[in-house]
Short mmCIF file of C-alpha atoms and ligand atoms in Angstrom, two decimals:
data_model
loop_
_atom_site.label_atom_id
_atom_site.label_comp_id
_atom_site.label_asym_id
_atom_site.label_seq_id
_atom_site.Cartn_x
_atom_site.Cartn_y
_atom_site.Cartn_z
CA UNK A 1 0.00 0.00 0.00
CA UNK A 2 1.40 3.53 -0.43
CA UNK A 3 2.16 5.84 2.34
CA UNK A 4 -0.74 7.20 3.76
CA UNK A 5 -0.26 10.07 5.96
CA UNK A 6 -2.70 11.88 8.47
CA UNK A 7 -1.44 15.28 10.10
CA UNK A 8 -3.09 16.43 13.54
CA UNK A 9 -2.54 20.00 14.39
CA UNK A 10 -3.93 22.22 17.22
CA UNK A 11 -2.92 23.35 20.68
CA UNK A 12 -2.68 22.15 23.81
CA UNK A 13 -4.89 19.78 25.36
CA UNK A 14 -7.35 19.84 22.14
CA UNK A 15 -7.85 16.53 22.40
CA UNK A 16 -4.99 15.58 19.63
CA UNK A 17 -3.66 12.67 21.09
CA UNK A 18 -6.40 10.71 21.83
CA UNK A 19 -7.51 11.55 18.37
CA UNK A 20 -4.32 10.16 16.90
CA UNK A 21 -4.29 6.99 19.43
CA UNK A 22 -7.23 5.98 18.34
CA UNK A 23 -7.26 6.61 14.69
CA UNK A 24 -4.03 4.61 14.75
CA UNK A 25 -5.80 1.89 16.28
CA UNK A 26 -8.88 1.77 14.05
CA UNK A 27 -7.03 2.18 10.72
CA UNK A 28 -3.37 0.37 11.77
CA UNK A 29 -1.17 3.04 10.93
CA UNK A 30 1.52 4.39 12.92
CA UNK A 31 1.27 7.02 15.65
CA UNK A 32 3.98 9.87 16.79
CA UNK A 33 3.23 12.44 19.11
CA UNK A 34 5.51 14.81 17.69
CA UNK A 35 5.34 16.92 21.23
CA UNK A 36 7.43 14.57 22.96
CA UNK A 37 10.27 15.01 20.12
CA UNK A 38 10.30 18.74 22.06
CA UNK A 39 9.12 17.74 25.83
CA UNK A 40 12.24 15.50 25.43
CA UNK A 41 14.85 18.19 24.13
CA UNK A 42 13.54 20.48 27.04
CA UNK A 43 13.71 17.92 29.59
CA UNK A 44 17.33 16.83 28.56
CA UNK A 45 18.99 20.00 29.23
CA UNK A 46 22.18 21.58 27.82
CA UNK A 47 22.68 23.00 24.58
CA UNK A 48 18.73 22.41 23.44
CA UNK A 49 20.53 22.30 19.56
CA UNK A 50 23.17 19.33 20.48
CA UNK A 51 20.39 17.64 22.41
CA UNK A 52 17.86 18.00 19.25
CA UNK A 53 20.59 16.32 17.26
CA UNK A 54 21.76 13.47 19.33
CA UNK A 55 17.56 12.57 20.59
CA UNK A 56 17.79 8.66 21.58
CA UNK A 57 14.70 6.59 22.41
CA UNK A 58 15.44 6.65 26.21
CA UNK A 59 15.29 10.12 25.91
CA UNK A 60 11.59 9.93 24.72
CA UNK A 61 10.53 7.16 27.19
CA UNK A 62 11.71 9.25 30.23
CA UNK A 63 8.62 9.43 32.78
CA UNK A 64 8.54 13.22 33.44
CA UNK A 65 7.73 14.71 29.90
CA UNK A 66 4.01 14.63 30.48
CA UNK A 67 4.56 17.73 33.27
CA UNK A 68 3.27 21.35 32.35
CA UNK A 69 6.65 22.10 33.57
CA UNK A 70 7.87 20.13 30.40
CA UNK A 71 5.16 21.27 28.23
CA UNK A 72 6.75 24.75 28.86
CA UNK A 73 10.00 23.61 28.57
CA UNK A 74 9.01 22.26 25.09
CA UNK A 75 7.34 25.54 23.89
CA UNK A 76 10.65 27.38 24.50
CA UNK A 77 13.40 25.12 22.86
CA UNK A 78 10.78 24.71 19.88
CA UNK A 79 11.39 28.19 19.06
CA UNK A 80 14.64 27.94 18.05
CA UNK A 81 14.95 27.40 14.27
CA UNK A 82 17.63 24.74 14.41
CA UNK A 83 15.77 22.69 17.08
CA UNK A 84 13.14 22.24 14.62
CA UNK A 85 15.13 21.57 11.42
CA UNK A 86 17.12 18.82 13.52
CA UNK A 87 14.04 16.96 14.20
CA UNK A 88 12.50 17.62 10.73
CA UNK A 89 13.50 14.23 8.80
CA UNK A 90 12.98 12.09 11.59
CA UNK A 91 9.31 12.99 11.78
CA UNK A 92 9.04 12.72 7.64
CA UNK A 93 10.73 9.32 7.56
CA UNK A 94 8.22 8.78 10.26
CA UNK A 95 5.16 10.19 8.16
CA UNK A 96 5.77 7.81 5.15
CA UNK A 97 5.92 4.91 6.85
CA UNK A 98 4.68 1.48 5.41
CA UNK A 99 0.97 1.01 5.71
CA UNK A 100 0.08 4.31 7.14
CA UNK A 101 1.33 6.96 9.60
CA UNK A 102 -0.03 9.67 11.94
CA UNK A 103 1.10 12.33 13.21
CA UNK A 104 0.32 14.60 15.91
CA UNK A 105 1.81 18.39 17.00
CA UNK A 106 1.81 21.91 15.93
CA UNK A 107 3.12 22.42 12.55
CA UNK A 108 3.06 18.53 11.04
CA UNK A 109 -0.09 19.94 8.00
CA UNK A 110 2.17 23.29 7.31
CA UNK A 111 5.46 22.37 7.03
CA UNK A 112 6.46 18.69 7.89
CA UNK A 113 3.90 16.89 5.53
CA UNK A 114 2.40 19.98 3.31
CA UNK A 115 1.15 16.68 1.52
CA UNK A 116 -0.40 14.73 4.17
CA UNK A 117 -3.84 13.01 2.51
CA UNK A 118 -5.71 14.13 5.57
CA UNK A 119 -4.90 17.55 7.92
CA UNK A 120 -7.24 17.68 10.30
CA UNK A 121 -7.08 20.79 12.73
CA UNK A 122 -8.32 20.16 16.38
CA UNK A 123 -9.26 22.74 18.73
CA UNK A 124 -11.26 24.04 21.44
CA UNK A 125 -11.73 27.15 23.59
CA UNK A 126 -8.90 28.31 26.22
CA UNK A 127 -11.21 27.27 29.06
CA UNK A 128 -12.41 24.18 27.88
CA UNK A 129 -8.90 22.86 27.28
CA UNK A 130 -7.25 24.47 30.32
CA UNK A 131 -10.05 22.28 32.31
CA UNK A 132 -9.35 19.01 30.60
CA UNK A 133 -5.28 19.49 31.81
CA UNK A 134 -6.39 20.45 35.18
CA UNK A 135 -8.33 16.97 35.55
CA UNK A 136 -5.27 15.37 34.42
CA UNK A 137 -2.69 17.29 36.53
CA UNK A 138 -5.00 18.78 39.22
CA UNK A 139 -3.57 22.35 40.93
CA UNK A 140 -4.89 25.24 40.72
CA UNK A 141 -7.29 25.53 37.56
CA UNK A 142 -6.39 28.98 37.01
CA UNK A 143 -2.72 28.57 36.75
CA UNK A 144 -3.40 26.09 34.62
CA UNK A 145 -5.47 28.49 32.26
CA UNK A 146 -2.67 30.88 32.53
CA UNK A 147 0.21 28.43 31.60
CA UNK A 148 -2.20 27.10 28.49
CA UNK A 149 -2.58 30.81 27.40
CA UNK A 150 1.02 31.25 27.63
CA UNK A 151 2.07 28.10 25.48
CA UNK A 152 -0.71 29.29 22.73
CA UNK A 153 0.73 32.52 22.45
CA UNK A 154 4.20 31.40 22.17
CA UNK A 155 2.97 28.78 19.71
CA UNK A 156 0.95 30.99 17.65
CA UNK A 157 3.52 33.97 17.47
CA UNK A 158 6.78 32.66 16.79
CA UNK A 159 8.24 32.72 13.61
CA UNK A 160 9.59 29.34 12.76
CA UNK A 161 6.62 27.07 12.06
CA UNK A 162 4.03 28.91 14.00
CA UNK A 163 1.08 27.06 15.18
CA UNK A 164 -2.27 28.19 12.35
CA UNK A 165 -4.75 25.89 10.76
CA UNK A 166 -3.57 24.83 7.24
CA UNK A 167 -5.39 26.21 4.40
CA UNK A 168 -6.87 22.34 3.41
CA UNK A 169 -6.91 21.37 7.18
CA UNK A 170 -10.70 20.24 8.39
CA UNK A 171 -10.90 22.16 11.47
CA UNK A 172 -12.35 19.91 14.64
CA UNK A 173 -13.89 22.23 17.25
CA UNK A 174 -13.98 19.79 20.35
CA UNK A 175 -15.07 22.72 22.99
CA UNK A 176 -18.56 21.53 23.08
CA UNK A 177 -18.22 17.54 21.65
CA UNK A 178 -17.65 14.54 23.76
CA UNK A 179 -14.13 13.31 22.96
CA UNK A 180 -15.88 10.18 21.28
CA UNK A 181 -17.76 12.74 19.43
CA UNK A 182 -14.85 13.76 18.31
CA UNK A 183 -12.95 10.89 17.20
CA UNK A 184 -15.97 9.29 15.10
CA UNK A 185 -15.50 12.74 13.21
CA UNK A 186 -11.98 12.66 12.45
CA UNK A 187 -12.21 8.98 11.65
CA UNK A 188 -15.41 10.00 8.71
CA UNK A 189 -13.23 12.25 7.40
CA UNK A 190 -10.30 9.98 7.11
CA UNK A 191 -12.68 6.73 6.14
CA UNK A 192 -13.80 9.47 3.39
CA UNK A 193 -10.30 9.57 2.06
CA UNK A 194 -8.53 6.09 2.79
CA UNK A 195 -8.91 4.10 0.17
CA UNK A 196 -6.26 0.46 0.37
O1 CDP B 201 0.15 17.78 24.83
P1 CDP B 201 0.15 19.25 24.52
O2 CDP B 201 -0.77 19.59 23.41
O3 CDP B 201 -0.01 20.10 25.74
O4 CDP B 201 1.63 19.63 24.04
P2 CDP B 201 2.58 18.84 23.07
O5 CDP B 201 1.86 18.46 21.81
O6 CDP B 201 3.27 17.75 23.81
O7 CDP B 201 3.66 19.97 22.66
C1 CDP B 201 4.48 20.61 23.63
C2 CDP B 201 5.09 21.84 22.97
O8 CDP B 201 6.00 21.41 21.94
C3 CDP B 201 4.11 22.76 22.26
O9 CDP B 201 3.59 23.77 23.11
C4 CDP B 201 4.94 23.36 21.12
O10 CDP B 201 5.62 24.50 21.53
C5 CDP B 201 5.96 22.29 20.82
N1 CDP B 201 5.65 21.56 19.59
C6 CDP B 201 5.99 22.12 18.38
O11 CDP B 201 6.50 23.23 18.34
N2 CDP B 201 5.78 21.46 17.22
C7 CDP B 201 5.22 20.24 17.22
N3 CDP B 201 5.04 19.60 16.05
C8 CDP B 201 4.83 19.64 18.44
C9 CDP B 201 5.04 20.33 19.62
#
């Protein structure tokens, strides 16, 4: 079968990765939450270029990158230009992978695969998604909502690879949908488009 490649973009706590999880389940294609590629570089340390460019897979299964503290971490080294362009052919060896790939993070539609077969574009409201982290890392909700609105603004306004919608993405509003809800609609659109 030829590569088949869906691309996930939105921001924080949208609901991408469970999207992706599951989609990768139902249709048997590969899954990379391309967020941990930058949790991981933050976490490491250092020089965040040398650690970019020397990534291993320990690195990746470490048991801290899930923290907002990495999250922010993340946000910061994936401003850097050469960050980025170091993780860049990893990601599209990833995308064509045999039988099917997908692919979740912030710029995978724009600039990592321009020529996915499917972009979908997954978002919600500030509040909405600031709640759903907050259930998962508990704390104060409001810091929470302050540290989301932080991340989106330094996703959305840099200018290497900023976080925006692609032109062909089908955008996924999940503010007032169930996250099943959610998934049965990215998995129509892909269903719509999959053909083996
Ligand atoms: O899980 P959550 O949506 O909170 O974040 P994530 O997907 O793990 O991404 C963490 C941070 O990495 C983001 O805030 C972005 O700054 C950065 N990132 C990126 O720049 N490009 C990607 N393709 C994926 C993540």
């Amino acid at each position: 079968m030829a590569a088949f490649t869906v691309a996930i973009d939105g921001p924080a706590a949208a609901g991408k990765g469970t999207i992706g999880r599951v989609v990768a389940a139902r249709f048997g294609f590969q899954h990379l939450d391309t967020g941990l590629l930058y949790r991981a570089v933050g976490a490491k340390g250092g020089d965040p270029v040398s650690s970019a460019r020397s990534l291993t897979a320990e690195d990746l299964s470490r048991s801290d990158l899930r923290s907002m503290e990495a999250g922010q971490a993340a946000s910061r080294v994936a401003l850097i230009p050469e960050v980025r362009a170091a993780l860049v052919e990893f990601q599209r060896r990833f995308a064509r992978a045999e039988g099917g790939a997908v692919l979740d993070g912030r710029d995978i539609g724009t600039v990592i695969c321009p020529e996915a077969e499917v972009k979908l574009y997954v978002t919600a409201s500030p509040e909405v998604r600031a709640h759903r982290r907050w259930l998962e890392v508990g704390g104060s909700e409001a810091q929470v909502l302050a540290e989301v609105r932080e991340r989106d603004a330094r996703d959305m306004g840099r200018a290497d690879a900023p976080l925006r919608a692609a032109a062909d993405a089908v955008v996924i509003d999940t503010s007032a949908m169930t996250i099943d809800a959610a998934v049965e609609r990215a998995c129509s659109v892909i269903a719509a488009r999959f053909r083996i």
